[in-house]
């Protein structure tokens, strides 16, 4: 049993899926003068392919989660289009005559090291963007495929060091029943989304990707921040029964959702819900809320590279008002 930070309540029982847990081992490989043009072409091709992948993810998130979340990926595209980074890779390639993936990996490490030493907290966070983009470019250079959550035939529990913005797409899939990360806190973006999507989650669980293997059977107790790896029969039985009770309790509550919220003497009480994101609205409608009591609009400003404009904010609030009538 491992303990982390309880990020989103509930119990999930299922197999572990380690999300991009592998480290790239790129050996030093020399290339000849005749091979240089091919190495540059491979690099340019990987950049184009990566850009298309990110644009596709951005479109998907805009459709499923709203335009404000899609804006996160503007930072990724800026990294890909950074002329200084691209030219530095080509200069080192011609000078050192080593494989382009080896050169790119070293240039990337240099950039990430520079950002890690900056005092500004916002700029420090760009390391995640650089790392996410770099990983995609390296995979395309090496001809590796991204592990697909969609390819899983049964629901899984995601285990990751951290969930980057492009990983959050997977949280919307029906075959993801919870997640565990090594870093993060209760107020992190991924923890807030997990609570909004009613998905049990544990964050800040040190060395989770080292202690949990792919396809290990896990019990995730998001209320207590506890995860059981390959539990014994007694523990499995206990949590299976506990999960059944919670599911049954929620099922019984759903029968009451369309009844008016009033006291025995007929006094009507407005039942409203607090939200952070527009994508929580379907859940409010599902549970029969009268409206939104508090819209925590500060989240509209987070996880993006710019300040939202008047028109963008107007559209978000208009969407919420129209959906809630």
Coordinates of C-alpha atoms in Angstrom, one line a residue:
X1 CA 0.0 0.0 0.0
X2 CA 1.3 3.4 -1.0
X3 CA 0.1 6.8 0.3
X4 CA -0.1 10.1 -1.7
X5 CA -2.3 13.2 -1.6
X6 CA -6.1 12.6 -1.9
X7 CA -6.9 14.7 -5.0
X8 CA -10.4 13.5 -6.0
X9 CA -12.7 11.1 -3.9
X10 CA -14.0 7.7 -4.9
X11 CA -12.8 4.2 -5.4
X12 CA -11.5 2.7 -8.6
X13 CA -10.4 -1.0 -9.1
X14 CA -8.6 -1.9 -12.3
X15 CA -5.4 -2.5 -14.2
X16 CA -2.5 0.0 -14.3
X17 CA -1.6 1.8 -17.5
X18 CA 1.8 3.5 -17.3
X19 CA 1.6 6.6 -19.4
X20 CA 4.8 7.2 -21.4
X21 CA 6.9 6.0 -18.5
X22 CA 9.8 5.0 -20.6
X23 CA 13.0 7.1 -20.7
X24 CA 14.6 7.5 -24.1
X25 CA 18.0 5.9 -24.4
X26 CA 19.7 7.7 -27.3
X27 CA 23.3 6.6 -28.0
X28 CA 26.0 8.8 -29.5
X29 CA 26.1 8.0 -33.2
X30 CA 28.3 9.6 -35.8
X31 CA 27.1 10.6 -39.2
X32 CA 29.0 11.4 -42.4
X33 CA 29.0 14.6 -44.4
X34 CA 26.9 12.9 -47.0
X35 CA 24.2 12.0 -44.4
X36 CA 23.9 15.5 -43.0
X37 CA 21.2 16.7 -45.5
X38 CA 19.1 13.5 -44.7
X39 CA 19.5 14.2 -40.9
X40 CA 18.2 17.8 -41.4
X41 CA 15.3 16.5 -43.6
X42 CA 14.4 14.0 -40.8
X43 CA 14.4 16.7 -38.2
X44 CA 12.2 19.0 -40.4
X45 CA 9.8 16.1 -41.0
X46 CA 9.6 15.3 -37.3
X47 CA 8.8 19.0 -36.5
X48 CA 6.0 19.0 -39.1
X49 CA 4.5 15.8 -37.9
X50 CA 4.7 16.9 -34.2
X51 CA 3.0 20.2 -35.1
X52 CA 0.1 18.4 -36.8
X53 CA -0.3 16.1 -33.8
X54 CA -0.5 19.1 -31.5
X55 CA -3.0 21.0 -33.8
X56 CA -5.2 17.8 -33.9
X57 CA -5.1 17.6 -30.0
X58 CA -5.9 21.3 -29.8
X59 CA -9.0 20.9 -32.0
X60 CA -10.1 17.8 -30.1
X61 CA -9.8 19.7 -26.7
X62 CA -11.7 22.7 -28.2
X63 CA -14.6 20.4 -29.1
X64 CA -14.7 18.4 -25.9
X65 CA -13.5 20.9 -23.2
X66 CA -13.9 24.3 -24.7
X67 CA -11.6 26.9 -26.4
X68 CA -10.1 28.1 -23.2
X69 CA -8.4 24.8 -22.5
X70 CA -7.3 24.5 -26.1
X71 CA -5.3 27.7 -25.7
X72 CA -2.8 25.8 -23.5
X73 CA -1.3 24.3 -26.6
X74 CA -0.3 27.7 -28.1
X75 CA 2.8 27.4 -25.9
X76 CA 3.6 24.0 -27.4
X77 CA 3.4 25.4 -30.9
X78 CA 5.6 28.3 -30.0
X79 CA 8.3 25.9 -28.8
X80 CA 8.1 24.0 -32.1
X81 CA 8.4 27.2 -34.1
X82 CA 11.3 28.7 -32.1
X83 CA 13.9 29.6 -34.8
X84 CA 16.7 29.8 -32.2
X85 CA 16.1 26.3 -31.0
X86 CA 15.8 24.9 -34.6
X87 CA 18.9 26.7 -35.8
X88 CA 20.9 25.6 -32.8
X89 CA 20.1 22.0 -33.5
X90 CA 21.2 22.4 -37.2
X91 CA 24.4 24.3 -36.2
X92 CA 25.5 21.6 -33.7
X93 CA 24.5 18.8 -36.2
X94 CA 26.9 20.2 -38.9
X95 CA 29.6 20.9 -36.4
X96 CA 29.5 17.7 -34.3
X97 CA 28.3 15.3 -37.0
X98 CA 26.2 13.2 -34.7
X99 CA 22.7 11.9 -35.2
X100 CA 20.0 14.6 -35.1
X101 CA 18.0 12.9 -32.2
X102 CA 21.2 12.9 -30.1
X103 CA 21.8 16.6 -30.9
X104 CA 18.2 17.6 -30.4
X105 CA 18.1 15.8 -27.0
X106 CA 21.1 17.7 -25.8
X107 CA 19.8 21.1 -27.0
X108 CA 16.5 20.4 -25.3
X109 CA 18.2 19.5 -22.0
X110 CA 20.1 22.8 -22.2
X111 CA 16.9 24.8 -22.7
X112 CA 15.1 23.0 -19.8
X113 CA 18.1 23.6 -17.5
X114 CA 18.0 27.3 -18.3
X115 CA 14.3 27.5 -17.6
X116 CA 14.7 25.6 -14.3
X117 CA 17.1 28.3 -13.0
X118 CA 14.7 31.2 -13.7
X119 CA 13.1 32.7 -10.6
X120 CA 9.8 33.5 -12.3
X121 CA 7.4 30.7 -11.3
X122 CA 5.3 31.1 -14.5
X123 CA 8.4 30.7 -16.8
X124 CA 9.6 27.8 -14.7
X125 CA 6.3 26.0 -15.6
X126 CA 7.2 26.2 -19.3
X127 CA 9.6 23.3 -18.6
X128 CA 6.5 21.0 -18.8
X129 CA 5.7 22.5 -22.3
X130 CA 9.2 22.1 -23.6
X131 CA 9.5 18.5 -22.2
X132 CA 6.1 17.5 -23.7
X133 CA 7.0 18.9 -27.1
X134 CA 10.5 17.5 -27.0
X135 CA 9.2 14.0 -26.2
X136 CA 6.9 14.1 -29.2
X137 CA 9.7 15.2 -31.5
X138 CA 12.0 12.5 -30.3
X139 CA 9.3 9.8 -30.7
X140 CA 8.7 11.0 -34.3
X141 CA 12.5 11.0 -35.0
X142 CA 12.8 7.5 -33.5
X143 CA 9.7 6.2 -35.3
X144 CA 8.0 5.3 -32.0
X145 CA 4.3 5.2 -31.5
X146 CA 2.5 6.9 -28.5
X147 CA 0.9 4.5 -26.1
X148 CA -2.8 4.9 -26.8
X149 CA -5.4 4.9 -24.1
X150 CA -8.1 4.4 -26.7
X151 CA -6.4 1.1 -27.8
X152 CA -7.2 -0.4 -24.3
X153 CA -10.1 -2.8 -24.4
X154 CA -10.9 -2.4 -20.7
X155 CA -11.0 0.6 -18.4
X156 CA -7.6 1.4 -16.9
X157 CA -6.0 3.5 -14.1
X158 CA -3.4 6.0 -15.5
X159 CA -0.1 6.0 -13.6
X160 CA 2.3 8.9 -14.6
X161 CA 5.1 11.1 -13.3
X162 CA 2.9 14.0 -14.2
X163 CA 0.1 14.7 -16.6
X164 CA 1.0 17.2 -19.2
X165 CA -1.6 19.3 -21.0
X166 CA -1.7 16.9 -23.9
X167 CA -2.3 14.0 -21.5
X168 CA -5.4 15.6 -20.1
X169 CA -7.2 14.6 -23.3
X170 CA -7.1 11.0 -22.0
X171 CA -9.0 12.0 -18.9
X172 CA -12.2 12.5 -21.0
X173 CA -12.1 8.9 -22.3
X174 CA -14.6 6.4 -21.0
X175 CA -11.9 3.8 -20.5
X176 CA -10.0 5.9 -17.9
X177 CA -11.4 5.3 -14.4
X178 CA -8.8 7.2 -12.3
X179 CA -5.2 8.3 -12.2
X180 CA -2.1 8.5 -10.0
X181 CA 0.7 11.0 -10.4
X182 CA 4.1 11.4 -8.7
X183 CA 3.9 15.2 -8.6
X184 CA 1.1 17.7 -8.0
X185 CA -1.2 18.8 -5.2
X186 CA -4.9 19.1 -4.5
X187 CA -5.1 22.5 -6.3
X188 CA -3.3 21.4 -9.4
X189 CA -5.1 21.7 -12.8
X190 CA -5.3 17.9 -13.2
X191 CA -6.7 17.4 -9.7
X192 CA -9.4 20.0 -10.2
X193 CA -10.4 18.4 -13.6
X194 CA -10.5 14.9 -11.9
X195 CA -12.9 16.2 -9.3
X196 CA -15.0 17.9 -12.0
X197 CA -15.2 14.6 -13.9
X198 CA -15.8 12.6 -10.7
X199 CA -12.7 10.5 -11.3
X200 CA -10.8 9.1 -8.2
X201 CA -7.3 10.5 -8.2
X202 CA -4.1 10.5 -6.1
X203 CA -1.3 13.0 -6.7
X204 CA 2.1 13.5 -5.1
X205 CA 2.8 9.8 -4.8
X206 CA 6.5 9.5 -4.9
X207 CA 8.1 6.9 -7.2
X208 CA 4.7 5.6 -8.4
X209 CA 6.0 4.8 -11.9
X210 CA 8.9 2.8 -10.4
X211 CA 6.7 0.8 -7.8
X212 CA 3.7 0.1 -10.1
X213 CA 4.1 -2.0 -13.3
X214 CA 1.9 -2.1 -16.4
X215 CA -1.2 -4.3 -15.8
X216 CA -0.7 -4.5 -12.0
X217 CA -4.2 -4.7 -10.4
X218 CA -4.7 -1.5 -8.4
X219 CA -7.2 -0.2 -5.9
X220 CA -7.3 3.6 -5.8
X221 CA -8.9 5.2 -2.8
X222 CA -9.1 8.8 -3.8
X223 CA -10.7 9.8 -0.5
X224 CA -7.8 8.5 1.6
X225 CA -5.0 9.0 -0.9
X226 CA -4.2 5.3 -0.7
X227 CA -3.3 2.8 -3.6
X228 CA -3.1 -0.9 -3.2
X229 CA -0.9 -2.8 -5.7
X230 CA -2.0 -6.4 -6.5
X231 CA -4.1 -6.6 -3.3
X232 CA -4.8 -9.8 -1.5
X233 CA -8.3 -11.4 -1.7
X234 CA -9.4 -9.9 1.6
X235 CA -8.5 -6.3 0.7
X236 CA -10.0 -6.7 -2.8
X237 CA -13.2 -8.0 -1.3
X238 CA -13.4 -5.2 1.2
X239 CA -12.9 -2.5 -1.4
X240 CA -15.2 -4.2 -4.0
X241 CA -18.0 -4.2 -1.4
X242 CA -17.2 -0.6 -0.4
X243 CA -17.3 0.5 -4.0
X244 CA -20.7 -1.3 -4.5
X245 CA -22.1 0.6 -1.5
X246 CA -20.9 3.9 -2.9
X247 CA -22.3 3.1 -6.3
X248 CA -25.6 2.0 -4.8
X249 CA -25.8 5.1 -2.7
X250 CA -25.3 7.3 -5.7
X251 CA -27.9 5.3 -7.7
X252 CA -30.5 5.9 -4.9
X253 CA -29.7 9.6 -4.7
X254 CA -30.3 9.9 -8.5
X255 CA -33.9 8.9 -7.9
X256 CA -34.3 12.1 -6.0
X257 CA -32.7 14.4 -8.5
X258 CA -35.9 15.7 -10.1
X259 CA -37.8 16.2 -6.9
X260 CA -38.2 19.8 -5.7
X261 CA -35.8 20.9 -3.0
X262 CA -38.3 21.9 -0.3
X263 CA -39.0 21.3 3.4
X264 CA -42.0 19.4 4.7
X265 CA -44.0 22.6 5.2
X266 CA -43.5 23.5 1.5
X267 CA -40.6 26.0 1.8
X268 CA -38.7 26.0 -1.5
X269 CA -34.8 26.1 -1.3
X270 CA -32.7 26.8 -4.3
X271 CA -30.1 24.1 -4.8
X272 CA -27.1 25.5 -6.8
X273 CA -23.6 24.2 -7.5
X274 CA -20.1 25.7 -7.6
X275 CA -18.1 25.2 -10.7
X276 CA -14.6 25.9 -12.0
X277 CA -14.9 24.8 -15.7
X278 CA -17.7 25.0 -18.3
X279 CA -17.4 21.2 -18.9
X280 CA -18.8 20.7 -15.4
X281 CA -22.2 22.0 -16.6
X282 CA -23.5 18.6 -18.0
X283 CA -22.9 17.1 -14.5
X284 CA -25.0 19.9 -12.9
X285 CA -27.8 19.3 -15.4
X286 CA -27.5 15.5 -14.8
X287 CA -28.0 16.0 -11.0
X288 CA -30.9 18.4 -11.3
X289 CA -29.3 21.6 -10.0
X290 CA -31.3 24.8 -10.0
X291 CA -28.3 26.8 -11.2
X292 CA -24.7 27.9 -10.6
X293 CA -24.1 29.4 -7.1
X294 CA -20.4 30.3 -7.7
X295 CA -18.4 30.3 -10.9
X296 CA -14.7 30.3 -9.8
X297 CA -13.5 32.3 -12.8
X298 CA -9.9 32.5 -11.7
X299 CA -9.4 29.1 -13.3
X300 CA -10.2 30.8 -16.6
X301 CA -6.8 32.5 -16.3
X302 CA -4.7 29.5 -15.5
X303 CA -2.7 27.1 -17.7
X304 CA -2.4 29.4 -20.6
X305 CA 0.2 31.8 -22.0
X306 CA -1.9 35.0 -22.3
X307 CA -4.7 36.9 -20.6
X308 CA -8.2 36.0 -21.8
X309 CA -9.8 38.8 -23.8
X310 CA -13.3 40.3 -23.2
X311 CA -14.9 38.5 -26.2
X312 CA -13.5 35.1 -25.0
X313 CA -14.7 35.6 -21.5
X314 CA -18.1 36.8 -22.8
X315 CA -18.5 33.6 -24.9
X316 CA -17.6 31.4 -21.8
X317 CA -20.1 33.1 -19.5
X318 CA -22.8 33.2 -22.3
X319 CA -22.3 29.4 -22.8
X320 CA -22.8 28.8 -19.0
X321 CA -25.9 31.1 -18.9
X322 CA -27.5 29.5 -21.9
X323 CA -26.8 25.9 -20.8
X324 CA -28.2 26.6 -17.3
X325 CA -31.1 28.6 -18.8

